[in-house]
Short mmCIF file of C-alpha atoms in Angstrom, two decimals:
data_model
loop_
_atom_site.label_atom_id
_atom_site.label_comp_id
_atom_site.label_asym_id
_atom_site.label_seq_id
_atom_site.Cartn_x
_atom_site.Cartn_y
_atom_site.Cartn_z
CA UNK A 129 97.73 110.78 92.87
CA UNK A 130 97.29 109.77 96.61
CA UNK A 131 96.61 105.79 97.13
CA UNK A 132 93.64 105.77 99.56
CA UNK A 133 93.20 102.50 101.82
CA UNK A 134 91.09 99.98 101.16
CA UNK A 135 87.28 99.89 103.30
CA UNK A 136 87.78 98.71 106.92
CA UNK A 137 87.30 94.62 107.66
CA UNK A 138 86.61 94.22 111.22
CA UNK A 139 85.66 90.33 110.91
CA UNK A 140 88.40 88.85 109.07
CA UNK A 141 92.01 89.75 108.97
CA UNK A 142 93.80 91.91 105.81
CA UNK A 143 95.28 88.94 103.48
CA UNK A 144 96.99 91.28 101.36
CA UNK A 145 100.22 93.18 102.82
CA UNK A 146 100.80 96.79 101.79
CA UNK A 147 103.15 99.24 102.83
CA UNK A 148 106.23 99.42 100.65
CA UNK A 149 108.15 101.99 101.30
CA UNK A 150 111.17 104.02 99.57
CA UNK A 151 113.21 106.50 101.10
CA UNK A 152 116.03 107.41 98.99
CA UNK A 153 119.07 110.02 99.62
CA UNK A 154 117.23 111.89 102.57
CA UNK A 155 118.88 114.93 103.62
CA UNK A 156 118.18 117.47 106.58
CA UNK A 157 120.16 120.10 108.01
CA UNK A 158 119.24 122.41 111.17
CA UNK A 159 121.98 125.41 110.97
CA UNK A 160 125.24 124.02 110.91
CA UNK A 161 124.01 120.44 111.97
CA UNK A 162 123.35 117.98 109.82
CA UNK A 163 120.97 115.38 110.88
CA UNK A 164 119.94 113.17 108.13
CA UNK A 165 123.03 113.25 105.21
CA UNK A 166 121.87 111.44 102.11
CA UNK A 167 120.42 108.32 103.87
CA UNK A 168 117.91 105.83 101.97
CA UNK A 169 116.36 103.04 103.26
CA UNK A 170 113.71 100.26 101.67
CA UNK A 171 110.53 99.10 104.24
CA UNK A 172 108.97 95.86 102.34
CA UNK A 173 105.41 95.42 102.69
CA UNK A 174 104.10 93.93 105.12
CA UNK A 175 106.97 93.02 107.26
CA UNK A 176 108.81 95.21 110.09
CA UNK A 177 111.82 97.28 109.77
CA UNK A 178 113.92 98.50 112.02
CA UNK A 179 115.47 102.02 113.08
CA UNK A 180 118.32 101.86 115.76
CA UNK A 181 121.12 104.06 116.75
CA UNK A 182 122.59 106.27 119.75
CA UNK A 183 120.47 109.74 121.04
CA UNK A 184 120.89 112.15 118.24
CA UNK A 185 121.43 109.40 115.29
CA UNK A 186 118.59 111.06 113.24
CA UNK A 187 116.18 108.63 114.03
CA UNK A 188 113.16 110.73 115.33
CA UNK A 189 114.13 113.42 111.96
CA UNK A 190 113.69 109.99 109.80
CA UNK A 191 109.79 109.30 111.40
CA UNK A 192 109.25 113.30 111.28
CA UNK A 193 110.35 112.93 107.35
CA UNK A 194 108.26 109.91 106.28
CA UNK A 195 105.40 111.59 107.89
CA UNK A 196 105.72 114.86 106.35
CA UNK A 197 106.12 116.68 110.04
CA UNK A 198 109.41 117.51 108.54
CA UNK A 199 110.75 119.31 105.47
CA UNK A 200 113.88 117.80 104.12
CA UNK A 201 116.49 119.48 102.15
CA UNK A 202 116.04 116.70 99.66
CA UNK A 203 114.48 113.70 99.63
CA UNK A 204 112.40 111.12 97.34
CA UNK A 205 109.82 109.58 99.07
CA UNK A 206 107.55 106.55 97.74
CA UNK A 207 104.62 104.70 98.89
CA UNK A 208 103.54 101.90 96.90
CA UNK A 209 104.97 103.28 93.89
CA UNK A 210 103.64 106.57 94.28
CA UNK A 211 105.80 109.57 95.32
CA UNK A 212 104.36 111.13 98.30
CA UNK A 213 107.67 113.59 98.98
CA UNK A 214 105.70 116.96 97.81
CA UNK A 215 102.84 116.21 100.12
CA UNK A 216 102.30 117.31 103.67
CA UNK A 217 101.75 115.61 106.72
CA UNK A 218 97.98 115.58 105.70
CA UNK A 219 97.88 114.38 102.50
CA UNK A 220 100.33 111.44 103.39
CA UNK A 221 98.65 110.71 106.24
CA UNK A 222 95.42 110.29 103.63
CA UNK A 223 97.64 108.08 101.23
CA UNK A 224 98.28 106.08 104.55
CA UNK A 225 100.85 107.10 106.36
CA UNK A 226 100.19 106.79 110.31
CA UNK A 227 102.73 107.16 113.56
CA UNK A 228 102.84 107.40 117.10
CA UNK A 229 105.38 109.89 118.97
CA UNK A 230 108.29 109.78 120.40
CA UNK A 231 106.63 111.25 123.69
CA UNK A 232 102.78 110.61 123.56
CA UNK A 233 100.45 113.22 121.85
CA UNK A 234 97.09 112.60 123.04
CA UNK A 235 94.14 114.50 124.23
CA UNK A 236 94.13 114.29 127.97
CA UNK A 237 90.52 115.69 128.44
CA UNK A 238 88.91 113.04 125.92
CA UNK A 239 88.02 108.98 126.86
CA UNK A 240 89.87 106.10 125.66
CA UNK A 241 87.44 105.85 122.83
CA UNK A 242 87.41 109.64 121.61
CA UNK A 243 90.94 109.09 121.01
CA UNK A 244 91.00 106.70 119.27
CA UNK A 245 88.35 107.24 116.98
CA UNK A 246 90.25 110.55 116.35
CA UNK A 247 92.17 108.42 113.89
CA UNK A 248 89.08 107.25 112.06
CA UNK A 249 87.96 110.53 110.60
CA UNK A 250 89.83 110.46 107.24
CA UNK A 251 87.91 107.23 106.45
CA UNK A 252 84.55 108.64 107.32
CA UNK A 253 82.45 108.88 103.94
CA UNK A 254 79.57 110.83 105.37
CA UNK A 255 79.53 115.11 104.42
CA UNK A 256 79.96 117.64 107.23
CA UNK A 257 76.57 118.42 106.24
CA UNK A 258 75.00 114.58 106.79
CA UNK A 259 76.96 114.17 110.03
CA UNK A 260 75.37 117.61 111.60
CA UNK A 261 72.12 116.14 110.79
CA UNK A 262 72.29 113.31 111.92
CA UNK A 263 71.24 111.98 108.93
CA UNK A 264 70.70 107.62 108.97
CA UNK A 265 73.98 107.36 106.91
CA UNK A 266 75.74 109.22 109.31
CA UNK A 267 74.50 107.40 112.27
CA UNK A 268 75.43 104.25 110.35
CA UNK A 269 78.89 105.05 109.29
CA UNK A 270 79.47 106.64 113.08
CA UNK A 271 78.45 103.51 114.54
CA UNK A 272 80.91 101.39 112.24
CA UNK A 273 83.63 103.32 113.65
CA UNK A 274 83.14 103.14 116.68
CA UNK A 275 82.56 99.33 116.57
CA UNK A 276 85.99 99.58 114.58
CA UNK A 277 87.58 101.23 117.46
CA UNK A 278 86.55 98.68 120.08
CA UNK A 279 87.60 95.97 117.82
CA UNK A 280 91.36 97.38 117.78
CA UNK A 281 91.34 98.63 121.63
CA UNK A 282 90.28 94.83 122.41
CA UNK A 283 93.83 93.55 120.56
CA UNK A 284 95.05 94.80 124.14
CA UNK A 285 93.05 92.62 126.03
CA UNK A 286 91.89 93.51 129.30
CA UNK A 287 94.47 96.84 129.23
CA UNK A 288 92.06 99.34 127.64
CA UNK A 289 88.48 97.71 126.73
CA UNK A 290 87.62 98.46 130.75
CA UNK A 291 88.69 102.56 130.37
CA UNK A 292 86.63 103.32 127.13
CA UNK A 293 85.08 105.78 129.40
CA UNK A 294 88.09 106.93 131.16
CA UNK A 295 90.24 110.00 130.28
CA UNK A 296 93.29 109.41 129.06
CA UNK A 297 95.00 111.58 131.27
CA UNK A 298 93.66 109.44 134.08
CA UNK A 299 95.80 106.20 132.45
CA UNK A 300 98.97 105.08 132.75
CA UNK A 301 101.95 105.97 130.93
CA UNK A 302 102.05 102.59 128.88
CA UNK A 303 98.12 102.63 128.62
CA UNK A 304 98.77 105.94 126.72
CA UNK A 305 101.08 104.20 124.45
CA UNK A 306 98.54 101.36 123.51
CA UNK A 307 95.46 104.38 123.16
CA UNK A 308 98.06 106.02 120.97
CA UNK A 309 98.74 103.27 118.39
CA UNK A 310 94.82 102.20 118.61
CA UNK A 311 94.41 105.98 117.12
CA UNK A 312 97.13 105.64 114.13
CA UNK A 313 95.70 101.96 113.10
CA UNK A 314 92.15 103.73 112.54
CA UNK A 315 93.64 105.32 110.13
CA UNK A 316 94.08 102.70 108.11
CA UNK A 317 97.88 102.74 107.19
CA UNK A 318 99.85 101.26 104.63
CA UNK A 319 102.55 102.26 106.66
CA UNK A 320 102.94 102.58 110.85
CA UNK A 321 105.77 105.06 111.80
CA UNK A 322 106.34 103.89 115.57
CA UNK A 323 108.40 105.95 117.43
CA UNK A 324 109.79 104.14 120.93
CA UNK A 325 106.34 102.50 121.38
CA UNK A 326 107.70 100.83 124.31
CA UNK A 327 109.24 103.90 125.86
CA UNK A 328 107.80 104.11 129.72
CA UNK A 329 106.89 100.43 130.14
CA UNK A 330 108.47 97.90 131.99
CA UNK A 331 109.96 94.11 130.48
CA UNK A 332 107.05 92.40 131.12
CA UNK A 333 104.56 95.40 129.50
CA UNK A 334 107.27 95.87 126.52
CA UNK A 335 107.29 92.01 125.61
CA UNK A 336 103.18 91.77 126.17
CA UNK A 337 102.99 94.69 123.47
CA UNK A 338 106.13 93.35 121.14
CA UNK A 339 103.88 90.35 121.22
CA UNK A 340 100.84 92.12 120.01
CA UNK A 341 102.24 93.89 117.31
CA UNK A 342 102.74 91.80 114.74
CA UNK A 343 99.25 90.37 114.81
CA UNK A 344 97.56 93.74 114.60
CA UNK A 345 99.95 94.93 111.28
CA UNK A 346 99.08 91.50 110.01
CA UNK A 347 95.23 92.24 110.98
CA UNK A 348 94.80 95.52 109.13
CA UNK A 349 97.34 94.23 106.34
CA UNK A 350 100.07 97.10 106.87
CA UNK A 351 104.26 97.48 107.34
CA UNK A 352 105.92 98.93 110.15
CA UNK A 353 109.07 101.35 110.84
CA UNK A 354 110.11 100.74 114.31
CA UNK A 355 112.45 103.38 115.87
CA UNK A 356 112.90 101.52 119.37
CA UNK A 357 116.00 101.34 121.62
CA UNK A 358 115.43 97.87 123.16
CA UNK A 359 117.39 95.64 121.46
CA UNK A 360 115.82 92.91 122.34
CA UNK A 361 112.59 93.96 121.12
CA UNK A 362 114.00 94.91 117.76
CA UNK A 363 115.37 91.73 117.46
CA UNK A 364 112.49 89.96 118.38
CA UNK A 365 110.09 91.78 115.26
CA UNK A 366 112.35 93.25 112.87
CA UNK A 367 113.48 91.19 109.85
CA UNK A 368 116.01 93.92 108.59
CA UNK A 369 117.04 96.71 110.75
CA UNK A 370 119.19 100.18 109.82
CA UNK A 371 121.80 101.44 112.12
CA UNK A 372 122.41 105.39 111.75
CA UNK A 373 125.29 107.77 113.41
CA UNK A 374 125.21 111.01 113.07
CA UNK A 375 122.24 111.00 110.51
CA UNK A 376 124.35 108.17 107.95
CA UNK A 377 123.51 104.72 107.70
CA UNK A 378 126.44 102.92 109.77
CA UNK A 379 124.97 99.31 109.20
CA UNK A 380 121.93 96.97 106.98
CA UNK A 381 121.02 93.51 107.33
CA UNK A 382 119.19 91.40 110.02
CA UNK A 383 119.24 91.81 113.57
CA UNK A 384 121.94 89.12 114.27
CA UNK A 385 124.16 90.43 111.63
CA UNK A 386 123.64 94.00 113.23
CA UNK A 387 124.49 92.96 116.81
CA UNK A 388 127.84 91.21 115.53
CA UNK A 389 128.88 94.46 113.97
CA UNK A 390 131.81 95.72 115.20
CA UNK A 391 131.08 99.33 114.14
CA UNK A 392 127.39 99.10 115.61
CA UNK A 393 129.09 97.44 118.78
CA UNK A 394 130.88 100.57 119.31
CA UNK A 395 128.39 103.48 117.94
CA UNK A 396 125.37 101.71 119.61
CA UNK A 397 126.27 98.92 122.29
CA UNK A 398 128.66 101.03 123.75
CA UNK A 399 131.64 98.02 123.12
CA UNK A 400 135.43 99.36 122.79
#
């Protein structure tokens, strides 16, 4: 059985946190290279959990395993008490797992609004026939989805609203990342997987996005897994942090404790 998200509410913030995610004993190997070696993490509902580590430590592989893009050799993946491990990426998206990518993946020739609307396709109630015939129910739902997309894009202030009809290929890299996050939120996720969301942003843009993410998650009632190289962003956003090294768990705890761990300083922060 696949859990389904509730109907979208655009007039009031979400009040109930969702998205308790557990990954247990995840193992992935590419030939003789072990990318994840029995890794386990726990993501409480409604909070942002950080995942950091040096390049090649397994961070993106973990995101791929959770989203269903990478089939592990073994892993138990449970979302809000229901196992989603046997399902592929499409069914996990239906279950409420949304993601962004380390390298932005958008449809460059489509507009900002059109790209955001793609994320809402799984929650449409009208069937294909109703949409093709432009029946009243389909038109009403389409208008509701357009308004929902605008509401989400508005969270980023004037960064995107004046550009709703602009092809995303004409946007700055930072704005493209904002569109990708908006598209993921349109999926009505229980858990949002953010793979280096501030990559390519200057310090001001990174701080601005870090200020917006908690309100975004609270409004739509989901948790998040944040993979991020900028340690200051992780400290600002995350209650708990998992540190990976060579596919294994190096350290786990609150950001302050993790930063003081000598093993973390050596492996990730470059301190001998």
